[in-house]
PDB file of C-alpha atoms and ligand atoms in Angstrom:
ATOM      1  CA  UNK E   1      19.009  29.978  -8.492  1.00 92.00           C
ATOM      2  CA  UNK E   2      19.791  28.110  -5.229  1.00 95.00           C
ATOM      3  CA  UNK E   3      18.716  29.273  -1.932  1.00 97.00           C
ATOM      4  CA  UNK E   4      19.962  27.166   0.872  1.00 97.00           C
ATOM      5  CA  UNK E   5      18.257  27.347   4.594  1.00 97.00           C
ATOM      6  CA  UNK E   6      20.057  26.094   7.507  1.00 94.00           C
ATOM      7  CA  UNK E   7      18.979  26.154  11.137  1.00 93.00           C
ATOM      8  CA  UNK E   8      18.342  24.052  14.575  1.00 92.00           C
ATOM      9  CA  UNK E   9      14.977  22.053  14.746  1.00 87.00           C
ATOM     10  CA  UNK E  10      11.643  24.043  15.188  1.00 88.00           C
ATOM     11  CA  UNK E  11      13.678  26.897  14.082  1.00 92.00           C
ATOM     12  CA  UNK E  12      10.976  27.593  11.005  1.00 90.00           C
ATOM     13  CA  UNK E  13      13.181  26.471   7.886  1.00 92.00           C
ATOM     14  CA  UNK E  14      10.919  24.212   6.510  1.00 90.00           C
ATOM     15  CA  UNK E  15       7.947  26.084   7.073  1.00 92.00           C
ATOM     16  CA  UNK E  16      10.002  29.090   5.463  1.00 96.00           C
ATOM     17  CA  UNK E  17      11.707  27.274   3.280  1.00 96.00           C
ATOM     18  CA  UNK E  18       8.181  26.032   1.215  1.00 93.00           C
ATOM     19  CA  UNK E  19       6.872  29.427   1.274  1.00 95.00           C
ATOM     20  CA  UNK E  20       9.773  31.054   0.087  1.00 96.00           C
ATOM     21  CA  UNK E  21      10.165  28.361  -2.959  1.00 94.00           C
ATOM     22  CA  UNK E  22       6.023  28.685  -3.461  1.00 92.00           C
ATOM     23  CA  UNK E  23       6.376  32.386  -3.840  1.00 94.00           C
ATOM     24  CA  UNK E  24      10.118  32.321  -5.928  1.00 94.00           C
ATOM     25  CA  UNK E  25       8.706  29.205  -8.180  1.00 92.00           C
ATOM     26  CA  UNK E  26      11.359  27.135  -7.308  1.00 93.00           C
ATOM     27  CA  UNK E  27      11.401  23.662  -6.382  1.00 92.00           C
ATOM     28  CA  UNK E  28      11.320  23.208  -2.528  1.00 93.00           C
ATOM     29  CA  UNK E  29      14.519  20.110  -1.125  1.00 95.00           C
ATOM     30  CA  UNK E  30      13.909  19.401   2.456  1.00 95.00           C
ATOM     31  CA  UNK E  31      16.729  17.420   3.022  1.00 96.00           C
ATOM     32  CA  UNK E  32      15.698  16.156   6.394  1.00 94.00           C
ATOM     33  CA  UNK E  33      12.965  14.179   4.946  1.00 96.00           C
ATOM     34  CA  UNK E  34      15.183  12.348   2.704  1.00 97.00           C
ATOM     35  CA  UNK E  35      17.439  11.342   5.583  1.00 96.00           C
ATOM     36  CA  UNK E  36      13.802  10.360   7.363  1.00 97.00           C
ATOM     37  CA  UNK E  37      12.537   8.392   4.359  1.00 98.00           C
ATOM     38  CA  UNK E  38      15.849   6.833   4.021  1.00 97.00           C
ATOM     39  CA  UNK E  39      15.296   6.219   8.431  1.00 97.00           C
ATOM     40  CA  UNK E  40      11.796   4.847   7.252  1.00 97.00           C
ATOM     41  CA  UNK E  41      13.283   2.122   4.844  1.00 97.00           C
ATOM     42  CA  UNK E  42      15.720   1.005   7.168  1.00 96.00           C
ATOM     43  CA  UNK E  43      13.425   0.298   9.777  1.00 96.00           C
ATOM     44  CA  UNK E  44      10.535  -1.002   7.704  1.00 95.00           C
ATOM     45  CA  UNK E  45      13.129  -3.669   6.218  1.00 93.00           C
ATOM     46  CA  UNK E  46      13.672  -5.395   9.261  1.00 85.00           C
ATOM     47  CA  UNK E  47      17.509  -3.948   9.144  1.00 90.00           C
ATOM     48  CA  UNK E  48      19.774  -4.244  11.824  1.00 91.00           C
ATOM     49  CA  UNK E  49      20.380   0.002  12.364  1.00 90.00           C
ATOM     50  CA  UNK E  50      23.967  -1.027  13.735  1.00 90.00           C
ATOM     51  CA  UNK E  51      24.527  -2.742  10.402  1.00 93.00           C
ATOM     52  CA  UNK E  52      26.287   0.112   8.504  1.00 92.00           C
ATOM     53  CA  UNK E  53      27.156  -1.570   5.525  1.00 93.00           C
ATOM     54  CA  UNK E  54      23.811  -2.826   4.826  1.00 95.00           C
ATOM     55  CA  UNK E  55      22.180   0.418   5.442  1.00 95.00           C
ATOM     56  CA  UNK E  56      24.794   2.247   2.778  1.00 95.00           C
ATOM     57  CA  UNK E  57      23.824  -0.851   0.210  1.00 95.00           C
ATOM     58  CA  UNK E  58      20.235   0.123   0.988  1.00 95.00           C
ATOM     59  CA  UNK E  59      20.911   3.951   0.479  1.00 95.00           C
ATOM     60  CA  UNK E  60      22.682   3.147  -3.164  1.00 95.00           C
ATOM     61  CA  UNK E  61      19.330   1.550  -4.018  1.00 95.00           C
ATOM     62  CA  UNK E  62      16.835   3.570  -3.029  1.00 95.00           C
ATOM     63  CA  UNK E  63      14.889   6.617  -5.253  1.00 95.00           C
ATOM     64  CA  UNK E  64      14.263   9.861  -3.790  1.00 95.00           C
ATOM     65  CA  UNK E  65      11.553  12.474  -5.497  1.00 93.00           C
ATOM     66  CA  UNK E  66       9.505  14.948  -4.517  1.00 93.00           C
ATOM     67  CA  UNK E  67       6.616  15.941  -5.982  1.00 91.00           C
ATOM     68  CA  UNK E  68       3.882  18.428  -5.727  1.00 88.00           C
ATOM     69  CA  UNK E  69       0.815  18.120  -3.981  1.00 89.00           C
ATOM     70  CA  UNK E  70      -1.747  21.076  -3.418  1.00 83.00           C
ATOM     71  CA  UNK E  71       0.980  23.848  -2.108  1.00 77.00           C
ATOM     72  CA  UNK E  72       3.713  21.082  -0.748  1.00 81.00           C
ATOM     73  CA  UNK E  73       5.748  19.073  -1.894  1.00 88.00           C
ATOM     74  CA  UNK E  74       5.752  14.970  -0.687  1.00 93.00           C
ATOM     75  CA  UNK E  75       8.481  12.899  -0.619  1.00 96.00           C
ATOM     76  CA  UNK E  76       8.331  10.072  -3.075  1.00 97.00           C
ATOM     77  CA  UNK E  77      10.532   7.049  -1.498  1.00 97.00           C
ATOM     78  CA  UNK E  78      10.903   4.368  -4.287  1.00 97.00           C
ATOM     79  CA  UNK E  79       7.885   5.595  -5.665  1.00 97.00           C
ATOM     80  CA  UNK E  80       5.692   5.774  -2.291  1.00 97.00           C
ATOM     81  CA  UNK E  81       4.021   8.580  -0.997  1.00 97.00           C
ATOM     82  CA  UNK E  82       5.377   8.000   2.704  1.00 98.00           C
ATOM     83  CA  UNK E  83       4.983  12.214   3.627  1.00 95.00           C
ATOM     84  CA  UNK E  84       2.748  11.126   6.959  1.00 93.00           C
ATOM     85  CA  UNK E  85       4.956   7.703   7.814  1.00 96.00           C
ATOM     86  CA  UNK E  86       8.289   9.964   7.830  1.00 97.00           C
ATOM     87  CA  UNK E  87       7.252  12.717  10.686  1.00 90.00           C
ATOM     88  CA  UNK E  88       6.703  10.040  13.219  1.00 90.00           C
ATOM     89  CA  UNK E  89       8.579  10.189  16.415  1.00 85.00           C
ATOM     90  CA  UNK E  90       9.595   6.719  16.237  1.00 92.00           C
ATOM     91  CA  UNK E  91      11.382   7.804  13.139  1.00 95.00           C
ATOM     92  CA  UNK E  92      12.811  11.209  14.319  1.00 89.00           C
ATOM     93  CA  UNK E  93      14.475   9.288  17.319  1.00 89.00           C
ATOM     94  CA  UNK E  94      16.137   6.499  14.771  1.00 93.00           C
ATOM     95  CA  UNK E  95      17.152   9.445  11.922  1.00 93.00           C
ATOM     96  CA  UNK E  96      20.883   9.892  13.744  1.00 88.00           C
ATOM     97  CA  UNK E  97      21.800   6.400  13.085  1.00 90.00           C
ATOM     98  CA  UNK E  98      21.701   6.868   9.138  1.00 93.00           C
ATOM     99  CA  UNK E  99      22.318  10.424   8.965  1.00 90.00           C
ATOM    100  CA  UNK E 100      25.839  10.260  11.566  1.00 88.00           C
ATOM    101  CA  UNK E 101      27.219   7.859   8.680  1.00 91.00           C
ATOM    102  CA  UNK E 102      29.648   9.490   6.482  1.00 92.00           C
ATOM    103  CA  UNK E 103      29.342   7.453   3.688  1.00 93.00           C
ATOM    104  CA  UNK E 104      25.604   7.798   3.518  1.00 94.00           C
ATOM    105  CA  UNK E 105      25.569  11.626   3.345  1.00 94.00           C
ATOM    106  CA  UNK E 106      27.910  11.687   0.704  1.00 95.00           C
ATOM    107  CA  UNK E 107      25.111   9.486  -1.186  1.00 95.00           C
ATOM    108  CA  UNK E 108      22.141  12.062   0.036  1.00 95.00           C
ATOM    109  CA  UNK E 109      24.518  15.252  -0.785  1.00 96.00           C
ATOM    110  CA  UNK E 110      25.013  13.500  -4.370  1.00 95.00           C
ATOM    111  CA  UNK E 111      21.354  13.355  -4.818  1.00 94.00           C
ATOM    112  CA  UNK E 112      20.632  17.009  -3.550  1.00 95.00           C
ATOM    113  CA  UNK E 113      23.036  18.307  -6.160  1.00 95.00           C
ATOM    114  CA  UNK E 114      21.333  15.902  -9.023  1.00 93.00           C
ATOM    115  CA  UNK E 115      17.992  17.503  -7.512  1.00 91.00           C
ATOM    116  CA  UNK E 116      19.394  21.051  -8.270  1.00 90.00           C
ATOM    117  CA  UNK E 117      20.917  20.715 -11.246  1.00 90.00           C
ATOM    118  CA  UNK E 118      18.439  21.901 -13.805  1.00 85.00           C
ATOM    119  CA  UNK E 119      16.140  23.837 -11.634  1.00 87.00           C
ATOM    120  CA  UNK E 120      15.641  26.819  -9.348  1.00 92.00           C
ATOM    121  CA  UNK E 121      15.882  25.036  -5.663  1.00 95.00           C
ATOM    122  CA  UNK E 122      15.223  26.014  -2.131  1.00 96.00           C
ATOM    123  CA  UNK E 123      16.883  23.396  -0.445  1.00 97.00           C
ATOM    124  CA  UNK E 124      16.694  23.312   3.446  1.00 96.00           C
ATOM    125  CA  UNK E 125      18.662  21.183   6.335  1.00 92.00           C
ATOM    126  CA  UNK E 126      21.304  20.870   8.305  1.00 85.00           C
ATOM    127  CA  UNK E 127      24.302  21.047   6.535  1.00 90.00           C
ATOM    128  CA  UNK E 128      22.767  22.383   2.956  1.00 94.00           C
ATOM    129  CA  UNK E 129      25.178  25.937   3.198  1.00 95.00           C
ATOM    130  CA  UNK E 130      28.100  24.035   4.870  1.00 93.00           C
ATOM    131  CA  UNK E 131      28.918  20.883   2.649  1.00 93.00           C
ATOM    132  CA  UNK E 132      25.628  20.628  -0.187  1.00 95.00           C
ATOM    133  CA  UNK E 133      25.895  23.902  -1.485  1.00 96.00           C
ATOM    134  CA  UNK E 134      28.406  26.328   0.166  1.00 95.00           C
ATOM    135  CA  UNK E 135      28.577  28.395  -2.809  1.00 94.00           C
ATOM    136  CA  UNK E 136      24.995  29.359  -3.085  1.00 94.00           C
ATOM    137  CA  UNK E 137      24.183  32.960  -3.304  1.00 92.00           C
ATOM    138  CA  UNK E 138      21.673  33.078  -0.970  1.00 96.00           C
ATOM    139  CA  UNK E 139      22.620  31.483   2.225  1.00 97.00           C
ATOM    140  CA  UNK E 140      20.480  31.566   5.276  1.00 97.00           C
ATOM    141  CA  UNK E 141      20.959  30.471   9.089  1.00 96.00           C
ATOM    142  CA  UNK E 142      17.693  30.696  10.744  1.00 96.00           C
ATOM    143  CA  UNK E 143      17.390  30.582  14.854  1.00 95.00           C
ATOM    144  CA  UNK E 144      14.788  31.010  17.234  1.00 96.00           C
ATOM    145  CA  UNK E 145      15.044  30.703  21.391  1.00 97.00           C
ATOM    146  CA  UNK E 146      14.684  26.907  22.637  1.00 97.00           C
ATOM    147  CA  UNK E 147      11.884  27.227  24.209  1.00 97.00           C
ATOM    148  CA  UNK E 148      10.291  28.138  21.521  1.00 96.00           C
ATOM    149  CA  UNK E 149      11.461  25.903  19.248  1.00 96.00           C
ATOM    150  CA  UNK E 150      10.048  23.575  22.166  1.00 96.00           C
ATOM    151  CA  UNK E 151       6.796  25.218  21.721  1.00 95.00           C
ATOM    152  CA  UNK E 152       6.769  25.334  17.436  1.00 92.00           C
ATOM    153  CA  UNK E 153       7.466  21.479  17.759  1.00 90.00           C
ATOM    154  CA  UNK E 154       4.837  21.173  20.092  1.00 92.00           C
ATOM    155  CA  UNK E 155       1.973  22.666  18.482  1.00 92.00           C
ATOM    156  CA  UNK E 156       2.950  21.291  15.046  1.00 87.00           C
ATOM    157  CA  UNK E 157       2.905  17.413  16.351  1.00 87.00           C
ATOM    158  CA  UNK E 158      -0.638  18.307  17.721  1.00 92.00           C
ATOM    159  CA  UNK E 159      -1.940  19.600  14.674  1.00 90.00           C
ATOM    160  CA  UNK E 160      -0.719  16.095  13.110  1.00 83.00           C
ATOM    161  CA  UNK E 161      -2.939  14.185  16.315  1.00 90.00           C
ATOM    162  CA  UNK E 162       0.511  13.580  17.719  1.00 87.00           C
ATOM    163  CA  UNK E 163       0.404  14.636  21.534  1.00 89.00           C
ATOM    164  CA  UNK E 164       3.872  14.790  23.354  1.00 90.00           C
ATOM    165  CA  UNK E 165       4.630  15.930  26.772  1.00 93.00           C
ATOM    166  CA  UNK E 166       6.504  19.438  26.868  1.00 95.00           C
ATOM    167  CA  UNK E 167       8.879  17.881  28.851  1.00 95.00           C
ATOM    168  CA  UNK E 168       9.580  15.139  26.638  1.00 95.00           C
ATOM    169  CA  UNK E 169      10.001  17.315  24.056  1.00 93.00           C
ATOM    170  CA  UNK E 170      11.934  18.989  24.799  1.00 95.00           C
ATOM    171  CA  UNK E 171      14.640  16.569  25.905  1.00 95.00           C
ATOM    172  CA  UNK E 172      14.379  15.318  22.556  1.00 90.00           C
ATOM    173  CA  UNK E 173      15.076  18.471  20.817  1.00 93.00           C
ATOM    174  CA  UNK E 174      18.479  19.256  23.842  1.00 95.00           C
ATOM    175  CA  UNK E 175      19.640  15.687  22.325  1.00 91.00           C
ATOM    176  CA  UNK E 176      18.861  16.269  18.621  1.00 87.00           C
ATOM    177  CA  UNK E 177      20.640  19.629  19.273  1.00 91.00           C
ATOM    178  CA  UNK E 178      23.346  17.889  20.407  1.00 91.00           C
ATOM    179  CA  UNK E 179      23.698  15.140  17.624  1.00 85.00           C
ATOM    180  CA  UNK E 180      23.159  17.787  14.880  1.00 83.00           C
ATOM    181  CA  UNK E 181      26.221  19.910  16.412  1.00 85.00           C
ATOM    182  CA  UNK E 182      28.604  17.245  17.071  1.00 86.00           C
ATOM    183  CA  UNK E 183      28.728  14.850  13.950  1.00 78.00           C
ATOM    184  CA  UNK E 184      31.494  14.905  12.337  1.00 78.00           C
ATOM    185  CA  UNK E 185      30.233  15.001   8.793  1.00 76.00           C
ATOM    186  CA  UNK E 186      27.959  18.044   7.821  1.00 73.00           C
ATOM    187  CA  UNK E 187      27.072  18.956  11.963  1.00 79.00           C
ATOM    188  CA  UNK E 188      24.585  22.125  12.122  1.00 85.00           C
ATOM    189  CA  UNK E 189      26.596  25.585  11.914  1.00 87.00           C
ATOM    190  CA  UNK E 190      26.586  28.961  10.486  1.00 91.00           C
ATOM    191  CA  UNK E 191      28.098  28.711   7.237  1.00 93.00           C
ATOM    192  CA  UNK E 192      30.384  31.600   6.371  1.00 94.00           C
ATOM    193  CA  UNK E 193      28.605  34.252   4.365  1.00 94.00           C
ATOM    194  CA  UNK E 194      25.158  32.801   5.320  1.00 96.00           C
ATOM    195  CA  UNK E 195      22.994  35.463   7.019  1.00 96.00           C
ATOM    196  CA  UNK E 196      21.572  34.840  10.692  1.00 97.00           C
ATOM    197  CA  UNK E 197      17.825  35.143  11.404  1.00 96.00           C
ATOM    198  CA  UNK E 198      16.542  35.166  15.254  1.00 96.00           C
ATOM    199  CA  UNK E 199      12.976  34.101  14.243  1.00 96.00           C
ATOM    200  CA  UNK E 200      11.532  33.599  17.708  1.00 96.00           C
ATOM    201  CA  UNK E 201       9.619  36.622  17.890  1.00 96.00           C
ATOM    202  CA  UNK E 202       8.722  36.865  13.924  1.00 96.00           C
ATOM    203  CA  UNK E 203       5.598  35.767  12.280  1.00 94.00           C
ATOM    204  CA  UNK E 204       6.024  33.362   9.687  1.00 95.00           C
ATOM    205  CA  UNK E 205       5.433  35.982   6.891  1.00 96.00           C
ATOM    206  CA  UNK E 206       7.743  38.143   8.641  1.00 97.00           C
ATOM    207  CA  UNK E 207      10.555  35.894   7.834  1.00 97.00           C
ATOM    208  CA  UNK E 208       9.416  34.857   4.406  1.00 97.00           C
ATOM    209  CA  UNK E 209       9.256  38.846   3.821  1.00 97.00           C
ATOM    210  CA  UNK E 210      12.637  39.334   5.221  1.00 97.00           C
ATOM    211  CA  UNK E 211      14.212  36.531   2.942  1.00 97.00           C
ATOM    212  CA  UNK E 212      12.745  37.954   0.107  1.00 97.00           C
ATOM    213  CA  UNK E 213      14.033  41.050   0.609  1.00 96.00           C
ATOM    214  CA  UNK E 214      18.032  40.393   1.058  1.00 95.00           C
ATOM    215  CA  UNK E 215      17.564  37.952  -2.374  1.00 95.00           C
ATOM    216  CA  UNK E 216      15.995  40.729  -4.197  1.00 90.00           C
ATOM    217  CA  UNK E 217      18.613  43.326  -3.254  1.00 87.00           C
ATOM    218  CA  UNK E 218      21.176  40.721  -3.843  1.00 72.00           C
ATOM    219  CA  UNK E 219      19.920  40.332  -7.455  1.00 66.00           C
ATOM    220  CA  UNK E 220      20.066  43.737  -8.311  1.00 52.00           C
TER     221      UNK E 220
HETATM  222  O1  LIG J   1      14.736  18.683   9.578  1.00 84.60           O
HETATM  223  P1  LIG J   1      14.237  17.342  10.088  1.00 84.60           P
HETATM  224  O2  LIG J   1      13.774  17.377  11.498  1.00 84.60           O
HETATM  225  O3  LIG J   1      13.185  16.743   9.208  1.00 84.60           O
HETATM  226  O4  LIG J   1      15.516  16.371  10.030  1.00 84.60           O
HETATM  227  C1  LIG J   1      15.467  15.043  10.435  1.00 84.60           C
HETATM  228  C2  LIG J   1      16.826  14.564  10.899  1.00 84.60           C
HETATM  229  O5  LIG J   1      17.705  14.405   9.772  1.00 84.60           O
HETATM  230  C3  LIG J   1      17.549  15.469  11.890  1.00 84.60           C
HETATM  231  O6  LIG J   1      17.714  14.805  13.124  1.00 84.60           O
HETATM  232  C4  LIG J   1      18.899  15.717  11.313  1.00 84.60           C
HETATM  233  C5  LIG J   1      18.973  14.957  10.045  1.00 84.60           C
HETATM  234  N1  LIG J   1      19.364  15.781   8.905  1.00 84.60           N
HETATM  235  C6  LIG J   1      20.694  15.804   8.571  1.00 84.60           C
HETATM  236  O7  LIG J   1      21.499  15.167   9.239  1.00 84.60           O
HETATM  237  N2  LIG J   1      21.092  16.522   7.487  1.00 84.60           N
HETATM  238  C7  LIG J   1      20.214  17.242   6.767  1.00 84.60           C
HETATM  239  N3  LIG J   1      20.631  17.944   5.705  1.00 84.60           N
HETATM  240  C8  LIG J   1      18.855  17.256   7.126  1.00 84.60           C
HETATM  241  C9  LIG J   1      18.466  16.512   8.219  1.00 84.60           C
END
């Protein structure tokens, strides 16, 4: 089974996404954290993030896993743990230069399908119903108001330590809006057949409930 979870940042999916795969027993893909880890190489290898070529050569050598700790899943890059190193903002402001190449999401949608093949996946990110998996039968777009995106952001940074200005913030998000929609390999939209969710004035189980009720129906 493959349920695939689109949606704008601080719009819930991954929070969703590794409840929903907790509660289906399915293996939880969040796809942005492989284009972060990827991000995390890059700029831990003393990489030139212009240098496009080298960056690909990187991406054809580098492992991605995840594995389980407690109730979430961590990111394994060659190996490493590097679940903490990844959410930094210094990261999330580099992420467009690896993830706007072509040629290196065709490498990260190869290894999201190699990810799925023998298990039951909830995979979440950007383009996971548009180019990974369009043919999944359960496809989600979730949503929620900006400014509360602005605010979901905001609080989760601070329960990492991380303290950002709302203001700040939420330029970053306008811009990452704006890179997500307009790249011209797998950009952030509503798949066809995927099934919109306003989340900004659900609770968290609200959403997980809702989720779980259009795959159940769709299963009988
Ligand atoms: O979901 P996230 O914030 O962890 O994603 C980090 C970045 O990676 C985000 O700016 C967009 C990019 N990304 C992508 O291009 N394609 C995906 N499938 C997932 C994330």
């Amino acid at each position: 089974m493959i349920v695939a979870i689109d949606g704008p940042a601080g719009s819930g999916k991954s929070t969703i996404a590794k409840i929903l795969a907790e509660r289906l027993g399915a293996l939880y893909i969040d796809t942005g954290a492989m284009y972060r880890a990827l991000t995390y190489k890059v700029l831990t290898s003393d990489i030139d993030l212009q240098d496009k070529e080298k960056i690909y050569e990187i991406a054809r050598n580098t492992k991605l896993d995840f594995v389980k700790k407690g109730s979430t899943y961590h990111i394994l890059l060659d190996g490493k743990d590097v679940n903490e190193e990844i959410r930094k903002p210094e990261v999330s402001a580099k992420v467009f230069y690896v993830a706007d190449y072509p040629k290196i999401r065709e490498i990260m949608v190869f290894l999201q399908r190699k990810l799925s093949t023998n298990e039951s996946v909830v995979i979440e990110g950007r383009d996971t119903t548009t180019v990974v998996f369009p043919e999944a039968k359960y496809k989600f777009f979730l949503d929620a108001e900006f400014s509360e995106r602005v605010r979901r952001r905001q609080s989760d940074l601070l329960n990492k330590g991380i303290k950002i200005s709302w203001r700040e913030l939420s330029q970053s998000l306008a811009e990452r809006d704006r890179k997500d929609k307009t790249r011209p390999v797998g950009a952030l939209k509503q798949a066809p057949g995927a099934i919109y969710i306003d989340t900004t004035k659900l609770s968290i189980e609200e959403v997980v409930n809702k989720l779980l009720e259009i795959i159940n129906k769709k299963d009988v």
